[in-house]
Short mmCIF file of C-alpha atoms in Angstrom, two decimals:
data_model
loop_
_atom_site.label_atom_id
_atom_site.label_comp_id
_atom_site.label_asym_id
_atom_site.label_seq_id
_atom_site.Cartn_x
_atom_site.Cartn_y
_atom_site.Cartn_z
CA MET E 653 -39.28 -91.56 78.62
CA GLU E 654 -39.16 -88.74 81.13
CA ARG E 655 -39.98 -85.49 79.33
CA ARG E 656 -37.65 -82.75 80.58
CA GLU E 657 -37.50 -80.06 77.90
CA ALA E 658 -39.57 -79.43 74.79
CA VAL E 659 -38.21 -78.38 71.41
CA ILE E 660 -41.09 -76.18 70.28
CA GLY E 661 -39.48 -74.72 67.16
CA ILE E 662 -36.76 -75.66 64.69
CA GLY E 663 -35.50 -73.62 61.74
CA THR E 664 -32.72 -74.07 59.23
CA ALA E 665 -31.18 -71.91 56.53
CA LEU E 666 -28.76 -72.49 53.66
CA PRO E 667 -26.90 -69.85 51.62
CA PRO E 668 -27.75 -69.46 47.93
CA HIS E 669 -24.76 -71.02 46.17
CA ALA E 670 -25.00 -74.79 45.68
CA VAL E 671 -21.71 -76.67 45.31
CA THR E 672 -22.02 -79.96 43.44
CA ARG E 673 -19.62 -82.89 43.23
CA GLU E 674 -18.65 -81.79 39.75
CA ASP E 675 -17.84 -78.29 41.00
CA LEU E 676 -15.50 -79.71 43.61
CA GLU E 677 -13.81 -82.10 41.21
CA ALA E 678 -13.01 -79.24 38.81
CA LEU E 679 -11.82 -77.06 41.70
CA LEU E 680 -9.55 -79.56 43.44
CA ALA E 681 -7.93 -81.43 40.52
CA PRO E 682 -5.41 -78.63 39.82
CA ALA E 683 -4.20 -78.89 43.43
CA LEU E 684 -2.92 -82.38 42.60
CA GLY E 685 -1.18 -81.27 39.42
CA GLY E 686 -4.08 -81.60 37.01
CA GLY E 687 -4.44 -84.21 34.31
CA PRO E 688 -6.37 -87.50 34.19
CA GLU E 689 -4.67 -89.05 37.22
CA ALA E 690 -5.38 -86.02 39.42
CA GLU E 691 -8.97 -85.97 38.23
CA ARG E 692 -9.35 -89.67 39.06
CA ARG E 693 -7.96 -89.24 42.58
CA VAL E 694 -10.12 -86.21 43.32
CA ARG E 695 -13.21 -87.91 41.93
CA ALA E 696 -12.65 -90.89 44.24
CA LEU E 697 -12.13 -88.57 47.22
CA VAL E 698 -15.27 -86.56 46.51
CA ARG E 699 -17.44 -89.65 45.98
CA ARG E 700 -16.14 -91.27 49.15
CA SER E 701 -17.43 -88.32 51.21
CA ARG E 702 -21.00 -89.12 49.99
CA VAL E 703 -21.80 -85.41 49.93
CA GLU E 704 -23.71 -84.81 46.72
CA VAL E 705 -24.29 -81.11 47.21
CA ARG E 706 -23.49 -78.56 49.86
CA HIS E 707 -23.87 -74.80 50.00
CA SER E 708 -21.69 -71.73 50.26
CA CYS E 709 -22.26 -68.08 51.09
CA LEU E 710 -19.76 -67.31 48.30
CA PRO E 711 -20.00 -67.87 44.54
CA ASP E 712 -16.32 -68.85 44.49
CA PHE E 713 -16.90 -72.55 43.82
CA ALA E 714 -18.63 -72.08 40.47
CA ALA E 715 -16.76 -72.94 37.29
CA GLY E 716 -14.73 -69.99 36.05
CA ALA E 717 -15.14 -68.01 39.26
CA SER E 718 -12.31 -65.66 40.09
CA SER E 719 -11.53 -65.77 43.79
CA SER E 720 -8.60 -65.27 46.11
CA LEU E 721 -9.78 -68.40 47.96
CA ARG E 722 -8.69 -70.45 44.94
CA ARG E 723 -5.07 -69.34 45.21
CA ARG E 724 -2.54 -71.33 47.21
CA ASP E 725 -1.55 -68.08 48.93
CA GLY E 726 -5.19 -67.40 49.85
CA PRO E 727 -6.45 -64.58 52.06
CA GLY E 728 -5.31 -64.15 55.65
CA THR E 729 -7.40 -64.69 58.75
CA ALA E 730 -8.55 -61.05 58.96
CA ALA E 731 -9.96 -61.13 55.43
CA ARG E 732 -11.75 -64.41 56.14
CA MET E 733 -13.26 -62.96 59.32
CA ASP E 734 -14.52 -60.02 57.26
CA LEU E 735 -16.41 -62.57 55.14
CA TYR E 736 -17.82 -64.14 58.29
CA ARG E 737 -19.10 -60.81 59.61
CA ALA E 738 -20.63 -60.03 56.21
CA HIS E 739 -22.54 -63.30 55.76
CA ALA E 740 -23.11 -65.04 59.11
CA PRO E 741 -25.70 -62.65 60.61
CA SER E 742 -28.24 -62.90 57.77
CA LEU E 743 -27.97 -66.70 57.66
CA ALA E 744 -28.46 -66.97 61.43
CA ILE E 745 -31.39 -64.56 61.35
CA ARG E 746 -33.20 -66.65 58.72
CA ALA E 747 -32.85 -69.83 60.77
CA CYS E 748 -33.93 -68.09 63.99
CA GLU E 749 -36.96 -66.49 62.35
CA ARG E 750 -38.11 -69.90 61.11
CA ALA E 751 -37.62 -71.46 64.54
CA LEU E 752 -39.49 -68.65 66.31
CA ARG E 753 -42.34 -68.82 63.81
CA ALA E 754 -42.59 -72.60 64.26
CA SER E 755 -42.62 -72.24 68.05
CA GLY E 756 -45.46 -69.74 68.09
CA ALA E 757 -43.52 -67.77 70.69
CA ASP E 758 -43.29 -64.01 70.62
CA PRO E 759 -39.61 -63.02 70.23
CA ARG E 760 -40.08 -60.81 73.29
CA GLU E 761 -40.68 -63.98 75.32
CA VAL E 762 -37.14 -65.29 74.66
CA THR E 763 -35.25 -65.28 77.94
CA HIS E 764 -31.94 -66.82 76.82
CA LEU E 765 -29.95 -66.66 73.58
CA VAL E 766 -27.16 -69.18 72.94
CA VAL E 767 -25.02 -68.64 69.84
CA VAL E 768 -22.75 -71.46 68.62
CA SER E 769 -20.04 -71.13 65.98
CA SER E 770 -16.54 -72.40 65.28
CA THR E 771 -15.82 -70.74 61.94
CA GLY E 772 -15.80 -67.08 62.85
CA HIS E 773 -15.23 -64.76 65.78
CA ALA E 774 -15.86 -61.07 66.41
CA SER E 775 -16.73 -58.71 69.24
CA PRO E 776 -19.44 -57.60 69.51
CA GLY E 777 -20.50 -61.04 68.33
CA LEU E 778 -23.62 -62.56 66.87
CA ASP E 779 -25.16 -62.75 70.33
CA ALA E 780 -25.38 -58.95 70.27
CA VAL E 781 -26.00 -58.54 66.53
CA LEU E 782 -29.09 -60.78 66.52
CA ILE E 783 -31.05 -58.96 69.21
CA ASP E 784 -32.58 -56.08 67.24
CA PRO E 785 -33.30 -57.88 63.92
CA LEU E 786 -35.10 -60.67 65.78
CA GLY E 787 -36.92 -58.35 68.19
CA LEU E 788 -35.46 -60.02 71.28
CA PRO E 789 -35.71 -58.26 74.64
CA ARG E 790 -32.77 -56.14 75.70
CA ASP E 791 -32.36 -58.12 78.91
CA VAL E 792 -32.08 -61.49 77.14
CA LYS E 793 -29.33 -63.57 78.75
CA ARG E 794 -26.63 -64.21 76.14
CA THR E 795 -24.08 -67.01 75.93
CA VAL E 796 -21.55 -67.74 73.18
CA VAL E 797 -20.22 -71.26 72.59
CA GLY E 798 -17.13 -70.99 70.39
CA PHE E 799 -14.65 -73.29 68.72
CA MET E 800 -16.09 -76.58 69.99
CA GLY E 801 -16.77 -77.91 66.49
CA CYS E 802 -19.65 -80.37 66.17
CA GLU E 803 -19.84 -80.68 69.96
CA GLY E 804 -20.94 -77.05 70.33
CA VAL E 805 -24.64 -77.79 69.81
CA PHE E 806 -24.61 -80.25 72.70
CA ALA E 807 -23.08 -77.63 74.98
CA ALA E 808 -25.91 -75.31 73.93
CA LEU E 809 -28.52 -77.97 74.78
CA ARG E 810 -27.02 -78.37 78.23
CA ILE E 811 -27.16 -74.59 78.73
CA ALA E 812 -30.84 -74.66 77.70
CA ARG E 813 -31.49 -77.52 80.14
CA SER E 814 -29.97 -75.52 82.99
CA ALA E 815 -31.93 -72.40 82.05
CA CYS E 816 -35.23 -74.32 82.05
CA ALA E 817 -34.41 -75.87 85.42
CA GLU E 818 -33.70 -72.48 86.96
CA ARG E 819 -36.60 -70.63 85.38
CA PRO E 820 -39.85 -72.48 84.51
CA ASP E 821 -40.95 -69.79 82.02
CA ALA E 822 -37.64 -69.89 80.11
CA ARG E 823 -37.67 -69.68 76.34
CA VAL E 824 -34.19 -70.51 75.06
CA LEU E 825 -33.21 -69.68 71.49
CA ILE E 826 -30.21 -71.65 70.24
CA ALA E 827 -28.58 -70.35 67.04
CA CYS E 828 -25.83 -72.37 65.34
CA VAL E 829 -24.16 -70.84 62.29
CA GLU E 830 -21.08 -72.07 60.42
CA LEU E 831 -19.35 -70.71 57.32
CA CYS E 832 -16.83 -73.42 56.48
CA SER E 833 -16.39 -72.32 52.86
CA ILE E 834 -14.61 -69.09 53.81
CA HIS E 835 -11.71 -71.26 55.01
CA LEU E 836 -11.26 -73.08 51.70
CA ARG E 837 -7.71 -74.09 50.76
CA VAL E 838 -6.93 -75.47 47.36
CA ASP E 839 -3.73 -77.40 48.06
CA ALA E 840 -2.56 -81.01 48.11
CA GLU E 841 -2.64 -81.40 51.90
CA PRO E 842 -4.94 -84.35 52.78
CA SER E 843 -6.69 -82.31 55.47
CA SER E 844 -7.42 -79.46 53.04
CA LEU E 845 -8.81 -81.84 50.41
CA PHE E 846 -10.91 -83.66 53.00
CA ALA E 847 -12.35 -80.43 54.40
CA ALA E 848 -13.23 -79.16 50.92
CA THR E 849 -15.24 -82.31 50.14
CA LEU E 850 -17.14 -82.45 53.43
CA PHE E 851 -17.86 -79.07 55.02
CA GLY E 852 -20.44 -76.54 53.87
CA ASP E 853 -22.22 -73.43 55.16
CA GLY E 854 -25.50 -73.36 57.03
CA ALA E 855 -27.41 -72.31 60.11
CA SER E 856 -29.95 -73.98 62.37
CA ALA E 857 -31.94 -72.76 65.34
CA MET E 858 -34.11 -74.27 68.08
CA VAL E 859 -36.51 -72.82 70.62
CA ILE E 860 -36.58 -74.81 73.86
CA ALA E 861 -38.90 -74.60 76.85
CA LYS E 862 -39.66 -76.66 79.95
CA ALA E 863 -41.73 -79.66 78.85
CA ASP E 864 -44.55 -79.33 81.37
CA VAL E 865 -45.38 -75.69 80.57
CA VAL E 866 -46.14 -76.03 76.83
CA PRO E 867 -49.29 -77.60 75.31
CA GLU E 868 -47.40 -79.51 72.61
CA ALA E 869 -43.94 -79.86 71.12
CA LEU E 870 -42.05 -81.03 68.07
CA LEU E 871 -39.70 -83.08 70.24
CA TYR E 872 -39.28 -83.86 73.91
CA LEU E 873 -35.78 -84.26 75.32
CA GLY E 874 -35.04 -86.86 77.97
CA ALA E 875 -31.92 -88.06 79.73
CA ASP E 876 -28.49 -87.06 78.44
CA ASP E 877 -24.93 -88.20 79.04
CA ARG E 878 -21.43 -87.32 77.92
CA ARG E 879 -18.23 -89.37 78.04
CA SER E 880 -14.83 -87.86 77.40
CA ALA E 881 -12.11 -90.02 75.91
CA GLU E 882 -8.56 -90.27 77.17
CA PRO E 883 -6.66 -87.10 76.19
CA SER E 884 -4.94 -87.52 72.84
CA LEU E 885 -3.27 -85.14 70.43
CA ASP E 886 -3.78 -87.60 67.57
CA ARG E 887 -7.34 -86.68 66.69
CA ALA E 888 -9.25 -84.47 64.31
CA GLY E 889 -9.30 -80.81 65.26
CA TRP E 890 -9.41 -77.16 64.23
CA GLU E 891 -6.46 -74.78 64.33
CA ILE E 892 -6.40 -71.01 63.79
CA GLY E 893 -3.48 -69.88 61.66
CA ASP E 894 -2.42 -66.73 59.86
CA ASP E 895 -4.43 -67.93 56.86
CA GLY E 896 -7.68 -68.80 58.60
CA ILE E 897 -8.87 -71.99 60.26
CA ARG E 898 -7.28 -75.28 59.26
CA PHE E 899 -8.84 -78.68 59.76
CA SER E 900 -6.37 -81.31 60.97
CA LEU E 901 -6.65 -85.08 60.59
CA PRO E 902 -5.22 -87.81 62.83
CA ALA E 903 -2.21 -89.76 61.56
CA SER E 904 -4.31 -92.93 61.18
CA PRO E 905 -8.03 -93.42 60.56
CA PRO E 906 -10.02 -93.42 63.83
CA LYS E 907 -11.86 -96.52 64.97
CA LEU E 908 -15.27 -96.60 66.57
CA PRO E 909 -15.20 -98.38 69.96
CA GLN E 910 -18.23 -100.59 69.33
CA ALA E 911 -18.49 -102.12 72.81
CA GLU E 912 -18.13 -98.68 74.40
CA LEU E 913 -20.84 -97.25 72.13
CA ARG E 914 -23.29 -100.02 72.97
CA ALA E 915 -22.62 -99.67 76.70
CA PHE E 916 -23.00 -95.89 76.46
CA LEU E 917 -26.43 -96.05 74.81
CA ALA E 918 -27.58 -98.80 77.17
CA ALA E 919 -26.59 -96.71 80.21
CA LEU E 920 -28.40 -93.72 78.70
CA GLY E 921 -31.59 -95.79 78.58
CA SER E 922 -31.62 -96.34 74.82
CA THR E 923 -31.45 -99.97 73.78
CA PRO E 924 -28.58 -100.98 71.47
CA ASP E 925 -30.94 -103.53 69.90
CA GLY E 926 -31.69 -102.33 66.38
CA ALA E 927 -35.07 -104.07 66.42
CA GLN E 928 -36.24 -101.76 69.21
CA LEU E 929 -34.43 -98.50 68.44
CA GLU E 930 -36.90 -96.52 66.32
CA ALA E 931 -34.65 -93.63 65.36
CA LEU E 932 -31.04 -92.62 65.78
CA CYS E 933 -30.09 -89.06 64.89
CA VAL E 934 -26.33 -89.00 64.46
CA GLN E 935 -24.44 -85.74 64.19
CA PRO E 936 -22.86 -86.86 60.87
CA ALA E 937 -19.42 -85.28 60.96
CA GLU E 938 -18.20 -87.92 58.51
CA SER E 939 -19.97 -90.56 56.41
CA TRP E 940 -17.90 -93.43 57.82
CA LEU E 941 -19.34 -92.73 61.26
CA LEU E 942 -22.88 -93.45 60.07
CA ASP E 943 -21.81 -96.83 58.70
CA ALA E 944 -19.80 -97.66 61.80
CA VAL E 945 -22.67 -96.82 64.17
CA THR E 946 -25.14 -98.76 62.02
CA ASP E 947 -22.88 -101.83 62.03
CA ALA E 948 -22.04 -101.57 65.73
CA LEU E 949 -25.70 -101.50 66.79
CA GLY E 950 -27.06 -103.86 64.16
CA LEU E 951 -29.34 -101.19 62.71
CA THR E 952 -30.91 -100.77 59.30
CA ALA E 953 -30.11 -97.74 57.17
CA THR E 954 -33.70 -96.54 57.77
CA THR E 955 -32.96 -95.92 61.44
CA THR E 956 -30.35 -93.30 60.49
CA ALA E 957 -32.21 -92.08 57.38
CA SER E 958 -32.37 -88.44 58.48
CA SER E 959 -28.62 -88.27 59.15
CA ARG E 960 -27.82 -89.89 55.81
CA GLU E 961 -30.07 -87.50 53.92
CA VAL E 962 -28.40 -84.48 55.54
CA MET E 963 -24.97 -85.88 54.66
CA ARG E 964 -26.03 -86.21 51.01
CA ARG E 965 -27.88 -82.92 50.59
CA VAL E 966 -26.15 -80.56 53.05
CA GLY E 967 -22.83 -82.09 54.07
CA SER E 968 -21.37 -81.30 57.46
CA VAL E 969 -22.18 -77.82 58.72
CA VAL E 970 -20.43 -78.55 62.02
CA SER E 971 -22.56 -77.44 65.01
CA ALA E 972 -25.55 -76.57 62.80
CA THR E 973 -25.83 -80.11 61.39
CA LEU E 974 -27.97 -81.54 64.17
CA GLY E 975 -30.73 -79.01 63.53
CA PHE E 976 -31.01 -80.20 59.91
CA VAL E 977 -31.13 -83.83 61.08
CA LEU E 978 -33.84 -83.21 63.67
CA GLU E 979 -35.88 -81.19 61.19
CA ARG E 980 -35.97 -84.20 58.85
CA GLU E 981 -36.63 -86.61 61.71
CA ILE E 982 -39.74 -84.64 62.70
CA GLU E 983 -41.04 -84.92 59.15
CA ARG E 984 -40.53 -88.69 58.87
CA THR E 985 -41.66 -89.94 62.29
CA GLU E 986 -45.05 -90.16 63.96
CA PRO E 987 -45.93 -88.69 67.36
CA GLY E 988 -44.76 -90.93 70.16
CA ALA E 989 -41.77 -92.34 68.29
CA THR E 990 -38.67 -92.48 70.47
CA GLY E 991 -35.00 -92.47 69.68
CA SER E 992 -31.55 -91.21 70.53
CA ILE E 993 -29.35 -88.34 69.44
CA LEU E 994 -25.71 -89.34 69.17
CA GLY E 995 -22.65 -87.19 68.75
CA HIS E 996 -19.29 -88.89 68.55
CA ARG E 997 -15.92 -87.28 68.00
CA PRO E 998 -13.31 -90.07 67.86
CA GLY E 999 -10.61 -89.58 70.45
CA ALA E 1000 -12.50 -86.75 72.15
CA ALA E 1001 -16.05 -87.31 73.39
CA MET E 1002 -19.35 -89.13 73.01
CA GLU E 1003 -22.69 -87.36 73.54
CA GLY E 1004 -26.14 -88.90 73.87
CA TRP E 1005 -29.68 -87.59 74.38
CA LEU E 1006 -33.01 -89.41 74.42
CA PHE E 1007 -35.93 -87.88 72.53
CA GLU E 1008 -39.60 -88.49 71.83
CA ARG E 1009 -41.52 -87.13 68.86
CA GLY E 1010 -44.23 -84.75 70.03
CA SER E 1011 -47.61 -84.06 68.45
CA ALA E 1012 -46.88 -80.59 67.02
CA ARG E 1013 -46.71 -80.28 63.26
CA PRO E 1014 -43.65 -78.73 61.58
CA VAL E 1015 -44.16 -75.30 60.04
CA GLY E 1016 -42.81 -74.85 56.52
#
């Protein structure tokens, strides 16, 4: 594999409040009218998501908690953005500090900062707020990737690739932070119930440099490709309303185009033969996608073990999810192992990157 960029540091951070399956079942059952039948339906929905625990910056999910988020007439968008401004910076800082420490780079060496988020917006944004706490140089080149959902991290990787091509000494810090819990809705809408079972809060960060200017790396990035689907309004998406951000579902369950997926990975240079593919890091927006990809490529569950573990223990943290997956992949694979990163948003786009495990050891 051609080594183009090196991931020399990865860091993740989770907020303090764990949300278990039981917490969600108790929270959501009243939205369906309460009683044994509502409890049964909610339990089935929560179990089907395969998320065993996720995390929130708010204590509002705990049993007996008093919160305006639990009311059907929950807080408006302004109040939810206040929560974002209060909690997002500290979470992003923790992830970035871990990534910088793992990279061994001096924060003053960072040349580019890319901030990714779809769950909150403000100006000045996190790209400005992070500079002083992290000790970044005042002339750091800042970019914000907003409201792209899970795809945002791939846009950030492409920005890092361009920066390294233009400037050999580039050190690019990518910070992804998402606070999905501040947009909680406890109502009977399928999209609201689905979002409550799947999305959590978290942050991840990566430090990226040109591959041939660093002595060792956690991961090397190779070729990448992106395919956009035919435009369609009938797909999952995010909408900003007067009461925060709503997650919308398509009218019918999406289907994974298996032949298209196999052709896409083959063109990327990653074999679709499960016997040869050592690792596949899927951006696990939904649990069904992991099963569909595994079946389509004839893989074993071990090949997507890191993605499955993140789905169980973290849930989907939108753009930040990939950082958690790669962090686990580094821990479970040996230097020289190769694989693919896959992001797939049904009805929208497919993303793919080749990677090779480097010889650097992760820093706890």
